[in-house]
Coordinates of C-alpha atoms in Angstrom, one line a residue:
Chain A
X1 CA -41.7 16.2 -13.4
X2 CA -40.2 19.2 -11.5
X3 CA -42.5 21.0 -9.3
X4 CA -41.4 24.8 -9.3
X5 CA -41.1 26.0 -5.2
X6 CA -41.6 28.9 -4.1
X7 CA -38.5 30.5 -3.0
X8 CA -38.7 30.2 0.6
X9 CA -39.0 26.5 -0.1
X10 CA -36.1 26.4 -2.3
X11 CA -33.8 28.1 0.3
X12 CA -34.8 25.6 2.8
X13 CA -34.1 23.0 0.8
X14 CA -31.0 24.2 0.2
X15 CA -30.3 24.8 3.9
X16 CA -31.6 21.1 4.4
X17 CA -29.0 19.7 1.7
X18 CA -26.1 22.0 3.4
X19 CA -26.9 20.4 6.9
X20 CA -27.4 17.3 6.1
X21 CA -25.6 14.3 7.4
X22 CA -25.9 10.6 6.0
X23 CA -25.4 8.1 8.9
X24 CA -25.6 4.8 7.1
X25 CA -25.6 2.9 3.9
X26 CA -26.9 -0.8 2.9
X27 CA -26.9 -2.7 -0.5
X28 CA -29.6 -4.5 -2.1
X29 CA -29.8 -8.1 -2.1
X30 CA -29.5 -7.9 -6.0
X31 CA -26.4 -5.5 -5.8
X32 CA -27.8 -3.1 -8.2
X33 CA -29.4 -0.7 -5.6
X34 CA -27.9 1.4 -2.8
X35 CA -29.8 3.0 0.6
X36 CA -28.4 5.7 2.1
X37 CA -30.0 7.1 5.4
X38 CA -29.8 10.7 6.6
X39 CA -30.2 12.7 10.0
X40 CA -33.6 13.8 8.7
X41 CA -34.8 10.5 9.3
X42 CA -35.5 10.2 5.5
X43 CA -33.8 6.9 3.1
X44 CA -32.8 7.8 -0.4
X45 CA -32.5 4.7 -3.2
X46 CA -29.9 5.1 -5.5
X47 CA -29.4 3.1 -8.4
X48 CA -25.8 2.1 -8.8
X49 CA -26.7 0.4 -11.8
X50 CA -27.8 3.2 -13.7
X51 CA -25.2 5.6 -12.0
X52 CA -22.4 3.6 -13.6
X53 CA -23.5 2.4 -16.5
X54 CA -22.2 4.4 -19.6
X55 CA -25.2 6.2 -20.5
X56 CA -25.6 7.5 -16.9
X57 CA -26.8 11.6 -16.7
X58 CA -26.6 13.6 -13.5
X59 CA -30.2 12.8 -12.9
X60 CA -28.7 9.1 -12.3
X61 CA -26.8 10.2 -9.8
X62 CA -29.8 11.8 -7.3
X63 CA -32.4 8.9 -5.6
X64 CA -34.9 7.4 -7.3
X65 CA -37.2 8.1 -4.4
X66 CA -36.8 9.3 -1.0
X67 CA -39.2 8.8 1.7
X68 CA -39.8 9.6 5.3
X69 CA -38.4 6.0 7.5
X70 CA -38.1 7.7 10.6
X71 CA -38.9 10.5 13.0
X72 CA -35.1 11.2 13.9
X73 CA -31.7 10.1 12.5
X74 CA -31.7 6.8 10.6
X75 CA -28.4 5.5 12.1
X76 CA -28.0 2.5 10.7
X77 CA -29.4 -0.1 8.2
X78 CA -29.0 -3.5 7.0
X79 CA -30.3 -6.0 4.6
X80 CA -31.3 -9.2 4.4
X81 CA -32.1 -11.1 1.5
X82 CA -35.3 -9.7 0.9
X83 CA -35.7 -7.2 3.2
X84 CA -33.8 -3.7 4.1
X85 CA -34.1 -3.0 8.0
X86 CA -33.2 0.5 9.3
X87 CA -32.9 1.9 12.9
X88 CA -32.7 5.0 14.5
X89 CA -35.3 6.8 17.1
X90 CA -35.7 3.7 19.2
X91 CA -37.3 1.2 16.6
X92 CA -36.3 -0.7 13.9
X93 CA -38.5 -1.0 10.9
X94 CA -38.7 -3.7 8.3
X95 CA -38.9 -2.6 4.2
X96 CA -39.6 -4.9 1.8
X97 CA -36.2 -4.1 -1.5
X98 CA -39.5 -5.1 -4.0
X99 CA -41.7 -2.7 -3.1
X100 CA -39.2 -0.3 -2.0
X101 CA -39.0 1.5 -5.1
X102 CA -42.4 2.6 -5.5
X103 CA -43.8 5.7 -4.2
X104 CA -45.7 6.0 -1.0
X105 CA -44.0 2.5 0.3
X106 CA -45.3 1.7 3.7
X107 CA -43.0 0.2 6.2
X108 CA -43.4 -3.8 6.5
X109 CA -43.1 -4.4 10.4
X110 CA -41.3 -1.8 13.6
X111 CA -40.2 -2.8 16.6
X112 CA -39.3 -1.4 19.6
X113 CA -36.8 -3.5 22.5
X114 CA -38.0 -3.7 25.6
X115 CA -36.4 -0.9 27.2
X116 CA -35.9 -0.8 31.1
X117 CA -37.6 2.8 31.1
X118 CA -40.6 4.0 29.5
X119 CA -39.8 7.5 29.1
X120 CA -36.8 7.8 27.0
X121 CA -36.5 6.2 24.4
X122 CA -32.6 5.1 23.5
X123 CA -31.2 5.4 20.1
X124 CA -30.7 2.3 18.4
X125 CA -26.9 3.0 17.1
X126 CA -25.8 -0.4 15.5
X127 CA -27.7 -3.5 13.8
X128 CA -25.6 -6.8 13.1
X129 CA -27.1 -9.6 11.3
X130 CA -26.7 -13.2 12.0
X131 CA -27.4 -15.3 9.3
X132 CA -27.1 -18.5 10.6
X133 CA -29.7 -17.8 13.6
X134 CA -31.7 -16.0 11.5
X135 CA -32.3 -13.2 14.2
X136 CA -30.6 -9.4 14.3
X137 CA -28.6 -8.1 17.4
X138 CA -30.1 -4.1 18.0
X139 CA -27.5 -1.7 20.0
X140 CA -27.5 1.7 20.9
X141 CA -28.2 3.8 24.1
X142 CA -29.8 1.9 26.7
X143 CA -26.0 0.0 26.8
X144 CA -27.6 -3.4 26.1
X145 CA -27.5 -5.9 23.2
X146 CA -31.1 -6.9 22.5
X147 CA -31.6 -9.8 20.0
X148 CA -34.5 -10.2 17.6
X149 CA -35.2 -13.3 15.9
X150 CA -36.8 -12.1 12.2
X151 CA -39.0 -14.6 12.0
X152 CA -41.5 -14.0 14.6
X153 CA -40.2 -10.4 15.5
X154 CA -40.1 -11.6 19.5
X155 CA -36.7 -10.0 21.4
X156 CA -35.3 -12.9 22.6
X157 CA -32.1 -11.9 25.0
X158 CA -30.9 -8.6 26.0
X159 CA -27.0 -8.5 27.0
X160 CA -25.9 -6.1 30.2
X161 CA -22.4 -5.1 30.7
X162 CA -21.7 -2.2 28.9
X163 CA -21.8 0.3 31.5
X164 CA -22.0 3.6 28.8
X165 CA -24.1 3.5 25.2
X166 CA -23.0 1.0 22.7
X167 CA -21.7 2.5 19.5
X168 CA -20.7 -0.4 17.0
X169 CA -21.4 -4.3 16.8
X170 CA -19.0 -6.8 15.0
X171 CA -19.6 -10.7 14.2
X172 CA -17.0 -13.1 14.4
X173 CA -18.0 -16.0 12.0
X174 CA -16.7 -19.0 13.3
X175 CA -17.4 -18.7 17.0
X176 CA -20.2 -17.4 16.4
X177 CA -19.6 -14.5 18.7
X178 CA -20.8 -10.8 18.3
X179 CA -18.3 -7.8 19.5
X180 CA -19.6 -4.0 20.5
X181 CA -17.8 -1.3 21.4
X182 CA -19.0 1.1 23.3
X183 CA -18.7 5.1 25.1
X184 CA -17.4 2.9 27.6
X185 CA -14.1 2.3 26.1
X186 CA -14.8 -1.6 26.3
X187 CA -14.9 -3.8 23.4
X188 CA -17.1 -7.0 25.2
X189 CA -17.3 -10.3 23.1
X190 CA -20.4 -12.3 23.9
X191 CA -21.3 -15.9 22.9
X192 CA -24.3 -15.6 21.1
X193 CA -25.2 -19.3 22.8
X194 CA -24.5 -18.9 26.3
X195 CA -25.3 -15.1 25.6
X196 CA -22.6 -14.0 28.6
X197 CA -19.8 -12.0 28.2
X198 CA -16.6 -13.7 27.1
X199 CA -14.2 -11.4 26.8
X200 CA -13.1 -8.1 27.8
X201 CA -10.9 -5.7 26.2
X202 CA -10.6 -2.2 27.6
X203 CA -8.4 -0.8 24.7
X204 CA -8.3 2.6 26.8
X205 CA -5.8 0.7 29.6
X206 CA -3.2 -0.1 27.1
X207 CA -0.7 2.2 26.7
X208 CA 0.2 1.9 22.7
X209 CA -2.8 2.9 21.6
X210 CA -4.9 5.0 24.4
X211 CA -4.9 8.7 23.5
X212 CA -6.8 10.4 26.9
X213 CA -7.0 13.9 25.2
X214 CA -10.1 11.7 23.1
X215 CA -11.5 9.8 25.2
X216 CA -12.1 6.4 25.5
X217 CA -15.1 6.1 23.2
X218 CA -14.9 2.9 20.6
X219 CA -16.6 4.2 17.3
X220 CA -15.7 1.8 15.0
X221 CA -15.3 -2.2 15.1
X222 CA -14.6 -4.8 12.9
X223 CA -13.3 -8.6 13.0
X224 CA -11.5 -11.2 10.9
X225 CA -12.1 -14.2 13.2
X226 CA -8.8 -14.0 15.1
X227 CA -8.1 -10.5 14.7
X228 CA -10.0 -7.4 15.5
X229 CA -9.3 -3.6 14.4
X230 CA -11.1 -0.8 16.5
X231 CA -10.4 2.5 16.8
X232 CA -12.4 6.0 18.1
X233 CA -11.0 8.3 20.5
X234 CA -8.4 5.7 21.0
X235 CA -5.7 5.2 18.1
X236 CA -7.1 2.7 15.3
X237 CA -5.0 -0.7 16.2
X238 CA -5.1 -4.2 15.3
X239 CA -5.8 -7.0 18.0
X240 CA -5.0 -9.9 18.4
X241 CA -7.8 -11.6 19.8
X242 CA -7.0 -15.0 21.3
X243 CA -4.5 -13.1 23.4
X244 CA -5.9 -10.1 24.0
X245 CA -2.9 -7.8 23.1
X246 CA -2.8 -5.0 20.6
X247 CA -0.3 -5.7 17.6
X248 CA -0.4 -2.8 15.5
X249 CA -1.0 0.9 15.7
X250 CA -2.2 3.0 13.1
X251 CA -0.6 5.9 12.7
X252 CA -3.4 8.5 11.7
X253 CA -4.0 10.9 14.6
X254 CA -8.0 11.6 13.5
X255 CA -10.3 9.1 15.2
X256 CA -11.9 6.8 13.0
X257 CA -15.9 6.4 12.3
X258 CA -15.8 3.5 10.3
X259 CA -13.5 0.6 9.4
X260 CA -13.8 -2.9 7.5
X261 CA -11.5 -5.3 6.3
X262 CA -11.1 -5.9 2.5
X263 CA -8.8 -8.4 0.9
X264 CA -5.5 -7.7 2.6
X265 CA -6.6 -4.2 3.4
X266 CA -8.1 -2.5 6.0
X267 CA -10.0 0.5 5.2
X268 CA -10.4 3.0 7.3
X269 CA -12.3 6.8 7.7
X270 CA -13.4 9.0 9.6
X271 CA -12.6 12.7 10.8
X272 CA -11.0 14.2 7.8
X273 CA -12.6 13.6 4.0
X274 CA -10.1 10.5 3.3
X275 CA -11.1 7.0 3.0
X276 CA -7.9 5.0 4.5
X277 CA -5.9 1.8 3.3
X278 CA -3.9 0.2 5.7
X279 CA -1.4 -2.8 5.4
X280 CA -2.1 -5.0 8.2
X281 CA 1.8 -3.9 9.0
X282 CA 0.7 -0.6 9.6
X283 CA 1.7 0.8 6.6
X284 CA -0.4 3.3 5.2
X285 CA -1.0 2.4 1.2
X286 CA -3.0 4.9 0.0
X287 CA -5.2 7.6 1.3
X288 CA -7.9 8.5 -0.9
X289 CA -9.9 12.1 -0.9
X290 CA -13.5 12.3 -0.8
X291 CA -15.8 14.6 -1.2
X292 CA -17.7 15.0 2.4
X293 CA -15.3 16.6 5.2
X294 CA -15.3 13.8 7.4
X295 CA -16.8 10.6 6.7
X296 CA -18.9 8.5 9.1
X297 CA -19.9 5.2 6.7
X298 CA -18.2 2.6 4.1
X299 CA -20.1 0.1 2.1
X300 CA -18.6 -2.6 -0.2
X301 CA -21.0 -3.6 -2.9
X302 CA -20.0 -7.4 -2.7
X303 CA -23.3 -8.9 -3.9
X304 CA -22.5 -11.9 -6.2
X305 CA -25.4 -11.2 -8.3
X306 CA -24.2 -7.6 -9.7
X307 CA -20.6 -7.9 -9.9
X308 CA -20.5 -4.8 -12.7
X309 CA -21.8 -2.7 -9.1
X310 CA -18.6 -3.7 -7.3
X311 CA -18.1 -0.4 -5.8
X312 CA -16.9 0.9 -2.1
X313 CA -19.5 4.2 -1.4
X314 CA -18.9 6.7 1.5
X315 CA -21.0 8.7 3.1
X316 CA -20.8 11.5 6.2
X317 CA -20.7 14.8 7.3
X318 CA -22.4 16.2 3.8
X319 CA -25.2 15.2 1.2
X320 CA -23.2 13.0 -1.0
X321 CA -22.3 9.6 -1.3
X322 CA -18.5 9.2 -2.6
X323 CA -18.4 6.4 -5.1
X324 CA -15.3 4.7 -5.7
X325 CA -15.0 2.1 -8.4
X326 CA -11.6 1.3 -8.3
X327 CA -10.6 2.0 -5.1
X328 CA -7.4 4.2 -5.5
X329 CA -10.1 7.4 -6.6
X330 CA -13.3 8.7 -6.4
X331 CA -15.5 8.5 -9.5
X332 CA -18.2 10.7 -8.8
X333 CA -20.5 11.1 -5.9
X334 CA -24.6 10.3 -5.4
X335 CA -26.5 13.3 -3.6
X336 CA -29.6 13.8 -1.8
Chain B
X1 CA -13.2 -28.0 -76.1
X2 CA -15.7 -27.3 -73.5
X3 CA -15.8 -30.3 -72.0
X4 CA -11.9 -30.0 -70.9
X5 CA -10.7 -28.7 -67.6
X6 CA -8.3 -25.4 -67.8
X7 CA -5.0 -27.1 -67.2
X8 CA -5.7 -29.6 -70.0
X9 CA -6.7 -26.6 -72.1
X10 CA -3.6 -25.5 -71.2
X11 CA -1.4 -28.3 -71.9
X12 CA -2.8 -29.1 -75.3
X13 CA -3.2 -25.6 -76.6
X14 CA -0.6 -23.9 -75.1
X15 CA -3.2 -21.1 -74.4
X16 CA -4.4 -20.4 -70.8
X17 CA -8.2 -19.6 -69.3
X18 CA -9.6 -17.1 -67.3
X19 CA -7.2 -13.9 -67.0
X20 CA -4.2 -15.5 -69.0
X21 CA -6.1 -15.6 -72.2
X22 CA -7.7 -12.0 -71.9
X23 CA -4.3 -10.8 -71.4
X24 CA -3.3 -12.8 -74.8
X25 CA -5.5 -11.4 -76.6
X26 CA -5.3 -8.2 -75.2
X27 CA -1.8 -8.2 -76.7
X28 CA -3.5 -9.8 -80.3
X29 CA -5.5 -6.3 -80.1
X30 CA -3.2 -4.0 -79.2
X31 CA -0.8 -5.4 -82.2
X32 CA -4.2 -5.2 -84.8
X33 CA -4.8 -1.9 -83.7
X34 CA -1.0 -0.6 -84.1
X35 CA -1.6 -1.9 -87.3
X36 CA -4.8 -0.9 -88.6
X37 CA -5.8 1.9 -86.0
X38 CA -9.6 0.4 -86.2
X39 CA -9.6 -2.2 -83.1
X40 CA -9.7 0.9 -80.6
X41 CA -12.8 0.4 -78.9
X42 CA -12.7 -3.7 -79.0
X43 CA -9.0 -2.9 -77.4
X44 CA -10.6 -0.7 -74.7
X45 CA -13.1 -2.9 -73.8
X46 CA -11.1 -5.5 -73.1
X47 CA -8.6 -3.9 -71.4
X48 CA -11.2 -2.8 -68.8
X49 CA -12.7 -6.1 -68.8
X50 CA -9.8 -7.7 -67.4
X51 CA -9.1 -4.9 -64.8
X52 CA -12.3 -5.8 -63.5
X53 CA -12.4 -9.5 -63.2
X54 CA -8.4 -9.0 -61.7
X55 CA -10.1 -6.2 -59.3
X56 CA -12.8 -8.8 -58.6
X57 CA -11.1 -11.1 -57.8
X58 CA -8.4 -9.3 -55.6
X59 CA -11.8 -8.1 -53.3
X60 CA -12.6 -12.0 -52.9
X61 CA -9.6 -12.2 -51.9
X62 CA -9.2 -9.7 -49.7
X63 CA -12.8 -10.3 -47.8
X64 CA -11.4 -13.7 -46.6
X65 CA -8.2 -12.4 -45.9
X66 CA -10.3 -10.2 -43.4
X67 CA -12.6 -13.0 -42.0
X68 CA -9.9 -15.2 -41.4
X69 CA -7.9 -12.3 -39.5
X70 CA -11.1 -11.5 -37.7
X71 CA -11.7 -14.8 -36.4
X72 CA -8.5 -15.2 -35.3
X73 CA -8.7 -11.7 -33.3
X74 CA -12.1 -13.2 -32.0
X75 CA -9.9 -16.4 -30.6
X76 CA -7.3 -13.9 -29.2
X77 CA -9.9 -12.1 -27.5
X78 CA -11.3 -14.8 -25.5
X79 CA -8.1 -16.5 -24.6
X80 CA -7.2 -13.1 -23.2
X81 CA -10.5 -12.7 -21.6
X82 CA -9.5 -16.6 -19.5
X83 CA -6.3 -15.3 -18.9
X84 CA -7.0 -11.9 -17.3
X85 CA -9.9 -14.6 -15.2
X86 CA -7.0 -16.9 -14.0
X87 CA -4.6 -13.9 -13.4
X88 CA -7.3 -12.2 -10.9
X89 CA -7.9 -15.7 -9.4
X90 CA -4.0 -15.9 -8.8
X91 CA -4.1 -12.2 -7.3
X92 CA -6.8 -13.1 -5.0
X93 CA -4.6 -16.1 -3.8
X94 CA -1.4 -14.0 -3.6
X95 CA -3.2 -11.5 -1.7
X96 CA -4.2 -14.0 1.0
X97 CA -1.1 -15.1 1.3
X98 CA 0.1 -11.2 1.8
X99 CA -2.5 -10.7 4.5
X100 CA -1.3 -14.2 6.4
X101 CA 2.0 -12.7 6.1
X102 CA 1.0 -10.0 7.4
X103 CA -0.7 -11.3 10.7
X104 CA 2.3 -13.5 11.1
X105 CA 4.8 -10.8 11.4
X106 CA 2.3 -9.0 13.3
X107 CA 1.9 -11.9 16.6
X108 CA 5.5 -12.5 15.9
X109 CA 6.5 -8.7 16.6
X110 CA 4.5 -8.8 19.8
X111 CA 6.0 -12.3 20.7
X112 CA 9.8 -10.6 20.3
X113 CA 8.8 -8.2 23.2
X114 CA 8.2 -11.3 25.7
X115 CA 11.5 -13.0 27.0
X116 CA 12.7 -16.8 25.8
X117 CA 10.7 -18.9 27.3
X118 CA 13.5 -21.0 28.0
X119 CA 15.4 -17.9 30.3
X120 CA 12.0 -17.7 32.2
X121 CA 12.0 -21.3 33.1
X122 CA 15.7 -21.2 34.2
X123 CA 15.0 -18.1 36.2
X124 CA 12.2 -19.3 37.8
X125 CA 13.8 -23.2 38.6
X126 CA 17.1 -20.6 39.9
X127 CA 14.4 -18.2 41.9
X128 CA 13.0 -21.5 43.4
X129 CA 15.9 -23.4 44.4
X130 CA 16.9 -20.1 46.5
X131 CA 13.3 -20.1 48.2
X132 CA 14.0 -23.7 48.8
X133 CA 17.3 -22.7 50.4
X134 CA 16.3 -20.2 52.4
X135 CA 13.2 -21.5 54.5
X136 CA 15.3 -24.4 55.1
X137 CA 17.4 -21.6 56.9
X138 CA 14.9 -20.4 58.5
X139 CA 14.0 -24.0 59.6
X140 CA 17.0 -24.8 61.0
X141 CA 17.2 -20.9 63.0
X142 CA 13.1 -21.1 64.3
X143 CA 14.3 -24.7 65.7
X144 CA 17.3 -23.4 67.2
X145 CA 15.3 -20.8 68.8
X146 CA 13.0 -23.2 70.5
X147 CA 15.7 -25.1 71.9
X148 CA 17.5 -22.6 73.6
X149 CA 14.4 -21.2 74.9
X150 CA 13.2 -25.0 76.4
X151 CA 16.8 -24.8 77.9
X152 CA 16.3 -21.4 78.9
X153 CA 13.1 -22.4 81.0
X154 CA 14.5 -24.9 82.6
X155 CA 17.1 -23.2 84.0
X156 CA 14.8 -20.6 85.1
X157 CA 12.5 -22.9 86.6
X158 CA 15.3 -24.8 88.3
X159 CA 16.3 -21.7 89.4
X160 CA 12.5 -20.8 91.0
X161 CA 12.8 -24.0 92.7
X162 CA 16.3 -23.7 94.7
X163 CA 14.8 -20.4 95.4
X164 CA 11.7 -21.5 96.5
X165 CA 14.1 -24.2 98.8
X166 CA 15.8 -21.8 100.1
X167 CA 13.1 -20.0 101.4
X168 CA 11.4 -22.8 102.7
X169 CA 15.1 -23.9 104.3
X170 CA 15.1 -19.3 105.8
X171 CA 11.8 -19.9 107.1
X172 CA 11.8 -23.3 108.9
X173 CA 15.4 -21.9 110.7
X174 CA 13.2 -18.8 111.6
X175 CA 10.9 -21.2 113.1
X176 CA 13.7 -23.2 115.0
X177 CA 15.0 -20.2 116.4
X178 CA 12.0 -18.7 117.8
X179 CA 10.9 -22.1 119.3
X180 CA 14.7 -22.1 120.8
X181 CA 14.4 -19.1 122.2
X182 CA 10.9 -19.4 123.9
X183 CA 12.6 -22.8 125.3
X184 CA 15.4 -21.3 126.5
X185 CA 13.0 -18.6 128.1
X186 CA 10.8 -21.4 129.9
X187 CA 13.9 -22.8 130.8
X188 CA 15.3 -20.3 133.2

């Protein structure tokens, strides 16, 4: 059904689609589905499914429905096995994937941390998942890690020692630890069981990889149990965790929003409309174009369940979301 | 006759079955008709009788020809299907090993920059041996020092004390003198 709009409307909507900006992305449990959040505060469901099958239409590449989440940006988003949660304006709210698809879906659960002041309310910037406690670690601008165990929705620890908002987390598996980085320029480890700080790394003090003219500011995190690759306003590099010292420096002078390790990649972007692959040697393998001017999320469609989905998306500065199936190109892109 | 197979027909008429036979008598036909020009149609029809049971025959063929080729393609398929499996299984593998590679060469780099441990240790025994040394210098000076200022006081306070006599020794001739001299005074 296509409602005709009048053509005020229609120029706004195509201002809205020009302006927009999608912040974060998140898979279905079943693999077949994609949610991609905007700076509107509205999610969009794509169906990867029906995007790549072989019958697929344009109309297969726009949402099969969008709703209103949130009242400002909807930063980030993760999913759980039955559940998608999203975060952005202070509170994180709780979708059910089943019901998700229908029109008019109402929110499951929000929450909101206990924040130390009542009259701002801090962006929630990064949500991290851990499995085995069952609970999900919220981070954003009142600089502290607040954990929320999923079953009863009570906040059950809030970590202090980032002295500047928190911009990314990271888990490290085996520990179990969880890593943020921060506008601080300090990537802090804390253990999750203690829940104090275990490590510091102030990437800004080392000379390899700081770059002042930046800033200090960590955008971007991600671990491999004994290693660790952030990057921001300082260059991307590669740590070596158990001794603390940096052992590779990318060479890409645009800081980095988002980066993951895949295989024996790591995949990199950020400033500039390329999704990165990086050697863990430094070596740059291939840089792929996409089709936003700078790109601020990656998701890797691992799900077991759906491995004909098993596609890397990107999202940023634009309405689309880049999808690549094999990774060396970009296939075609989802829109708003 | 009916009751005998086609190779005993064969073998005891000298005439074969099936195609063999039409062709025979084919030929019969065609002789009759060179003869007496009246066997045209029976020559026709038989001629076109045995293209088709040939033709027939040749499409039976043919079909399991086809089936057998297609099965075989079908067996092909799947063993190539197992083998792309086992070959992505293998890349996986080989690209774990890559990556450990990888972070290998990576610590090791960093470890190059650090000196031999070895050197360190000899620099540090060498570095400690001289600190050794040298407060046993200073040892030897700071007691030296002490010494010579024990002997220095009591030369100075052996000194204080023959001054000290000597005054006394000024003081009590003072004393003499002046008692002399009031004696010698009473005296006269």
């Amino acid at each position: 059904l296509e409602t005709t709009l009048s053509p005020q409307a229609e120029v706004f909507e195509a201002l809205q689609q020009l302006h927009m900006t999608v912040f974060s992305q998140s898979v279905s449990p079943c693999g077949k589905f994609l949610a991609a959040g905007n700076n509107y505060g509205q999610i969009a469901i794509f169906s990867l499914s029906a995007a790549l099958s072989s019958e697929a239409k344009e109309e297969s590449k726009k949402p099969m429905v969008t709703f209103h989440a949130h009242d400002g940006p909807v930063y980030s988003m993760v999913s759980t096995d039955r559940h998608l949660l999203s975060a952005g304006d202070g509170e994180v709210k709780g979708w059910l994937w089943a019901e998700i698809l229908k029109k008019g879906c109402k929110e499951l659960w929000r929450r909101q941390p206990p924040y130390r002041t009542s009259l701002e309310v801090p962006e929630i910037n990064a949500l991290l998942l851990i499995p085995k406690e069952n609970s999900l670690i919220l981070a954003g601008g009142d600089c502290q890690l607040h954990s929320m165990d999923l079953e009863t929705g009570t906040f059950t620890r809030a970590l202090r020692g980032h002295t500047d908002y928190i911009h990314c987390l990271a888990l490290r598996e085996r520990s179990p630890e969880v890593l943020s980085g921060g506008e601080d320029g300090a990537v802090r480890l804390w253990d999750l069981r203690t829940a104090k700080e275990v490590q510091t790394i102030e990437v800004y003090k080392h000379e390899e990889c700081s770059r002042p003219h930046n800033g200090r500011w960590i955008g971007c995190l991600a671990t491999d149990s004994d290693w660790m690759v952030c990057g921001g306003g300082p260059a991307l590099t590669l740590w070596h965790l158990r001794s603390s010292t940096p052992t590779t420096v990318f060479p890409i002078r645009a800081p980095q929003k988002h980066v993951t390790f895949y295989q024996d990649l790591i995949l990199s972007a950020g400033q500039g409309c390329y999704v990165n692959h990086w050697q863990l040697s430094g070596e740059l393998k291939a840089q792929v174009p996409g089709s936003s001017p700078g790109l601020l999320s990656l998701s890797l469609n691992q799900q077991p369940a759906a491995p004909e989905c098993k596609v890397l998306t990107a999202a940023g500065n634009s309405c689309r979301v880049d999808v690549f199936t094999n990774l060396g190109y970009r296939a075609f892109s989802l829109s708003f | 006759m009916r009751g005998m197979t086609d190779d005993e027909h064969l073998l005891i008429n000298g005439d074969g079955t099936g195609d063999d036979r039409r062709i025979n008598l084919l030929v019969k036909s065609f002789i009759k008709w060179c003869n007496s020009g009246s066997q045209y149609q029976h020559m026709l029809s038989t001629l076109s009788l045995c293209e088709f049971s040939m033709v027939y025959d040749m499409n039976l063929q043919e079909m399991e020809n086809y089936e057998k080729i297609y099965k075989e393609i079908e067996c092909s398929i799947a063993g190539a299907h197992e083998k792309i499996a086992e070959c992505k299984k293998q890349i996986l593998q080989a690209k774990r090993i890559w990556k450990n590679r990888q972070e290998y060469d990576a610590v090791a780099k960093v470890i190059q920059h650090h000196p031999d441990r070895h050197e360190t240790l000899k620099e540090l025994e060498a570095l400690g041996k001289e600190l050794a040394h040298l407060s046993h210098i200073k040892e030897s000076v700071e007691a030296k020092l002490e010494l010579r200022q024990k002997q220095f006081h009591v030369l100075l306070s052996t000194i204080h004390e023959l001054q000290q006599t000597l005054e006394n020794d000024e003081k009590l001739s003072e004393v003499e003198d002046t008692q002399e001299t009031i004696m010698e005074a009473d005296g006269k």
